Amino acid sequence: MRLTLADGVEIECRVSGPARGTPVLFVHGFPLNGEMWRDAALALSDRALCIVPDLRGFGMSRTGSARGVTIATYADDCVGVLDALGQTRPAVFVGLSMGGIILFELYRRHAPRVRALVLCNTRANAESEEGKRAREDRARLAEDKGDEGVRATADAMLPQVLAPEASAKVRERVLTMMRRTPPAGLAAGARALASRADSWPTLESIRVPTLYVAGDRDQITPPDLLRQMHEKTPGSRLRVIAGAGHLPPVETPAVFAETLREFLDALA
Ligand code: MLT
């Protein structure tokens, strides 16, 4: 369905499951879209109200004004999606990589809306100077070369995001998702990631049930990093999924969905 947020931007959002089920909002990584949560939402929609937006500028959502987009913009949009759906109950938020970075900001800004957090394959650090330069290069490539620039970024990222044993089908699916990102949306996302805050101090302030998920083959956010974040977050849990790289919901969908189901069951 299409939702229009307060500033007029149109967001594509998949909603499935019983209206009275626990609201679970899924936040995708960069440069991906809500399609990455397809299997998880399907597996859980017998018991949860699964809400899966494409963030502004990704997938089928409109970019709006790409100027001044920050991680806070995406965090506010996620809450805007709940508001547009009339969901005032605190939600479980599930975010992967950039999605997790957005959830740290969302927790800082909108803690009363958060019932629980699932932080997958993500990191709490601010970007390094070298990282900022690389992200600016990526943004300029997308702006200068359009879809060709997006394809170059997608092709370069693919081997980093998947475990070496990922099937040809998974590779094709992830590549298609990444290549679909509108150039202006990719540029805005790259710059938002470059300017993100240091979220390490936030971890010890988290007061909701929190699950960290890692992939034991993840080269971008390795399991040790997730373990350190888990150790800083009071009462949190950590699940390391064997055979998964940076994208467990796509690479090991059944194990990922089961992990999520167990966490949701424990909240009930
Ligand atoms: C993601 O999956 O969101 C990206 O890997 C984040 C990043 O580029 O650091």
Coordinates of C-alpha atoms in Angstrom, one line a residue, residues 43-255:
A43 CA 6.6 -16.7 8.4
L44 CA 5.4 -14.4 11.2
S45 CA 2.1 -13.1 9.7
D46 CA 0.1 -15.8 11.5
R47 CA 0.8 -14.1 14.8
A48 CA 2.2 -10.6 14.2
L49 CA 1.1 -7.5 12.3
C50 CA 4.1 -7.2 10.0
I51 CA 4.8 -3.7 8.7
V52 CA 7.5 -3.5 6.1
P53 CA 8.2 -0.1 4.5
D54 CA 10.6 0.8 1.8
L55 CA 12.5 3.7 3.4
R56 CA 12.2 7.0 1.5
G57 CA 14.4 6.9 -1.6
F58 CA 14.6 3.1 -1.6
G59 CA 12.7 0.4 -3.5
M60 CA 9.3 1.7 -4.6
S61 CA 9.1 4.7 -2.2
R62 CA 9.5 8.2 -3.4
T63 CA 12.7 10.1 -2.6
G64 CA 11.0 13.4 -1.6
S65 CA 13.5 16.2 -1.2
A66 CA 16.8 14.2 -0.8
R67 CA 18.4 17.3 0.8
G68 CA 19.1 17.2 4.5
V69 CA 18.1 13.6 4.9
T70 CA 19.7 12.2 8.0
I71 CA 19.4 9.0 10.0
A72 CA 16.8 10.9 12.1
T73 CA 14.7 11.4 9.0
Y74 CA 14.4 7.7 8.5
A75 CA 13.7 7.1 12.2
D76 CA 10.9 9.7 12.2
D77 CA 9.6 8.1 9.0
C78 CA 9.3 4.7 10.6
V79 CA 7.2 6.3 13.4
G80 CA 5.3 8.2 10.7
V81 CA 4.5 4.9 9.0
L82 CA 3.0 3.6 12.3
D83 CA 1.0 6.9 12.7
A84 CA -0.3 6.6 9.1
L85 CA -1.5 3.1 9.9
G86 CA -3.2 4.3 13.1
Q87 CA -0.8 2.0 15.2
T88 CA -0.3 3.7 18.5
R89 CA 0.7 0.5 20.4
P90 CA 4.4 0.2 21.1
A91 CA 5.9 -1.8 18.3
V92 CA 8.7 -4.4 18.0
F93 CA 11.3 -2.9 15.6
V94 CA 13.6 -5.1 13.6
G95 CA 16.5 -3.5 11.8
L96 CA 19.4 -4.8 9.8
S97 CA 22.7 -2.9 9.3
M98 CA 21.5 0.7 8.3
G99 CA 18.2 -0.4 9.7
G100 CA 19.8 -1.1 13.1
I101 CA 21.6 2.3 13.0
I102 CA 18.2 3.9 12.3
L103 CA 16.7 2.1 15.3
F104 CA 19.3 3.5 17.7
E105 CA 18.2 6.9 16.6
L106 CA 14.6 5.9 16.8
Y107 CA 15.1 4.7 20.4
R108 CA 16.7 8.0 21.3
R109 CA 13.9 10.0 19.8
H110 CA 10.8 7.8 20.3
A111 CA 11.5 5.4 23.2
P112 CA 7.8 5.2 24.3
R113 CA 6.9 3.8 20.8
V114 CA 9.3 0.8 21.3
R115 CA 8.2 -2.5 22.8
A116 CA 11.4 -4.4 21.9
L117 CA 14.4 -4.2 19.5
V118 CA 15.9 -6.7 17.2
L119 CA 19.3 -5.4 16.0
C120 CA 20.7 -7.5 13.2
N121 CA 24.2 -7.3 11.6
T122 CA 24.6 -3.7 12.6
R123 CA 27.1 -1.3 14.3
A124 CA 27.0 1.4 16.9
N125 CA 30.0 3.5 15.9
A126 CA 30.0 6.9 14.1
E127 CA 31.6 6.8 10.6
S128 CA 35.4 7.1 10.3
E129 CA 36.9 9.9 8.2
E130 CA 37.9 7.3 5.6
G131 CA 34.4 5.8 5.6
K132 CA 32.9 9.3 5.2
R133 CA 35.0 9.9 2.1
A134 CA 34.1 6.5 0.6
R135 CA 30.4 7.2 1.2
E136 CA 30.6 10.6 -0.4
D137 CA 32.3 9.0 -3.4
R138 CA 29.4 6.5 -3.6
A139 CA 26.8 9.4 -3.4
R140 CA 28.6 11.4 -6.2
L141 CA 28.8 8.3 -8.4
A142 CA 25.0 7.8 -8.1
E143 CA 24.4 11.5 -8.8
D144 CA 26.8 11.7 -11.7
K145 CA 26.1 8.4 -13.4
G146 CA 22.5 7.7 -12.3
D147 CA 21.4 4.0 -12.6
E148 CA 24.9 3.1 -13.9
G149 CA 26.4 4.4 -10.7
V150 CA 23.9 2.5 -8.6
R151 CA 24.8 -0.7 -10.5
A152 CA 28.5 -0.1 -9.9
T153 CA 27.8 0.2 -6.1
A154 CA 25.5 -2.8 -6.1
D155 CA 28.1 -5.0 -8.0
A156 CA 30.9 -3.9 -5.6
M157 CA 28.9 -4.6 -2.5
L158 CA 27.4 -7.9 -3.4
P159 CA 30.5 -10.1 -2.5
Q160 CA 30.8 -8.3 0.8
V161 CA 27.2 -8.8 1.9
L162 CA 26.8 -12.5 1.2
A163 CA 28.5 -15.5 2.6
P164 CA 30.6 -17.2 -0.1
E165 CA 28.3 -20.2 -0.1
A166 CA 25.2 -18.1 -1.0
S167 CA 23.3 -19.6 -3.9
A168 CA 23.0 -18.1 -7.4
K169 CA 19.3 -17.4 -6.6
V170 CA 20.1 -15.5 -3.5
R171 CA 22.8 -13.5 -5.3
E172 CA 20.4 -12.6 -8.1
R173 CA 17.7 -11.5 -5.6
V174 CA 20.0 -9.3 -3.6
L175 CA 21.6 -7.8 -6.7
T176 CA 18.1 -7.0 -8.1
M177 CA 17.1 -5.3 -4.9
M178 CA 20.2 -3.2 -4.7
R179 CA 20.1 -2.2 -8.4
R180 CA 16.5 -1.0 -8.0
T181 CA 17.5 1.8 -5.6
P182 CA 16.8 5.2 -7.2
P183 CA 20.1 7.2 -7.6
A184 CA 19.0 10.1 -5.5
G185 CA 17.8 7.8 -2.7
L186 CA 21.2 5.9 -2.7
A187 CA 23.1 9.2 -2.5
A188 CA 20.9 10.5 0.3
G189 CA 21.3 7.2 2.2
A190 CA 25.1 7.2 1.8
R191 CA 25.3 10.7 3.2
A192 CA 23.0 9.9 6.1
L193 CA 25.2 7.0 7.0
A194 CA 28.3 9.2 6.8
S195 CA 26.9 11.7 9.2
R196 CA 25.4 9.2 11.7
A197 CA 25.9 9.6 15.5
D198 CA 28.0 7.5 17.8
S199 CA 25.5 5.1 19.3
W200 CA 27.7 3.3 21.8
P201 CA 26.5 5.5 24.7
T202 CA 22.9 4.7 23.8
L203 CA 23.4 0.9 24.3
E204 CA 23.6 1.1 28.1
S205 CA 20.5 3.2 28.2
I206 CA 18.3 0.7 26.4
R207 CA 15.5 -0.5 28.7
V208 CA 13.4 -2.8 26.4
P209 CA 14.0 -6.4 25.5
T210 CA 16.7 -6.5 22.9
L211 CA 18.0 -9.3 20.7
Y212 CA 21.1 -9.0 18.6
V213 CA 21.5 -11.2 15.5
A214 CA 24.8 -11.9 13.8
G215 CA 25.9 -14.0 10.9
D216 CA 29.0 -16.1 11.5
R217 CA 30.2 -15.3 8.0
D218 CA 29.5 -11.6 8.1
Q219 CA 32.5 -9.5 6.8
I220 CA 30.8 -6.1 7.2
T221 CA 29.6 -6.4 10.9
P222 CA 31.4 -9.5 12.3
P223 CA 29.9 -11.5 15.2
D224 CA 32.5 -10.1 17.6
L225 CA 31.2 -6.6 17.1
L226 CA 27.6 -7.7 17.8
R227 CA 28.9 -9.5 20.9
Q228 CA 30.5 -6.3 22.2
M229 CA 27.2 -4.4 21.6
H230 CA 25.3 -7.2 23.3
E231 CA 27.6 -7.0 26.4
K232 CA 26.9 -3.2 26.6
T233 CA 23.1 -3.6 26.4
P234 CA 21.5 -4.6 29.7
G235 CA 19.6 -7.9 29.6
S236 CA 20.0 -8.3 25.8
R237 CA 20.4 -11.6 24.0
L238 CA 22.7 -12.6 21.1
R239 CA 22.0 -15.2 18.4
V240 CA 24.8 -16.0 15.9
I241 CA 23.5 -17.7 12.9
A242 CA 25.8 -20.3 11.2
G243 CA 26.3 -20.0 7.5
A244 CA 24.9 -16.5 7.2
G245 CA 26.8 -13.4 6.0
H246 CA 25.5 -9.9 6.4
L247 CA 21.9 -10.8 5.4
P248 CA 20.5 -13.7 7.5
P249 CA 16.9 -12.9 6.7
V250 CA 17.7 -13.6 3.0
E251 CA 20.5 -16.2 3.3
T252 CA 19.1 -18.3 6.1
P253 CA 15.4 -17.3 6.2
A254 CA 14.0 -20.3 8.1
V255 CA 16.5 -20.0 11.0

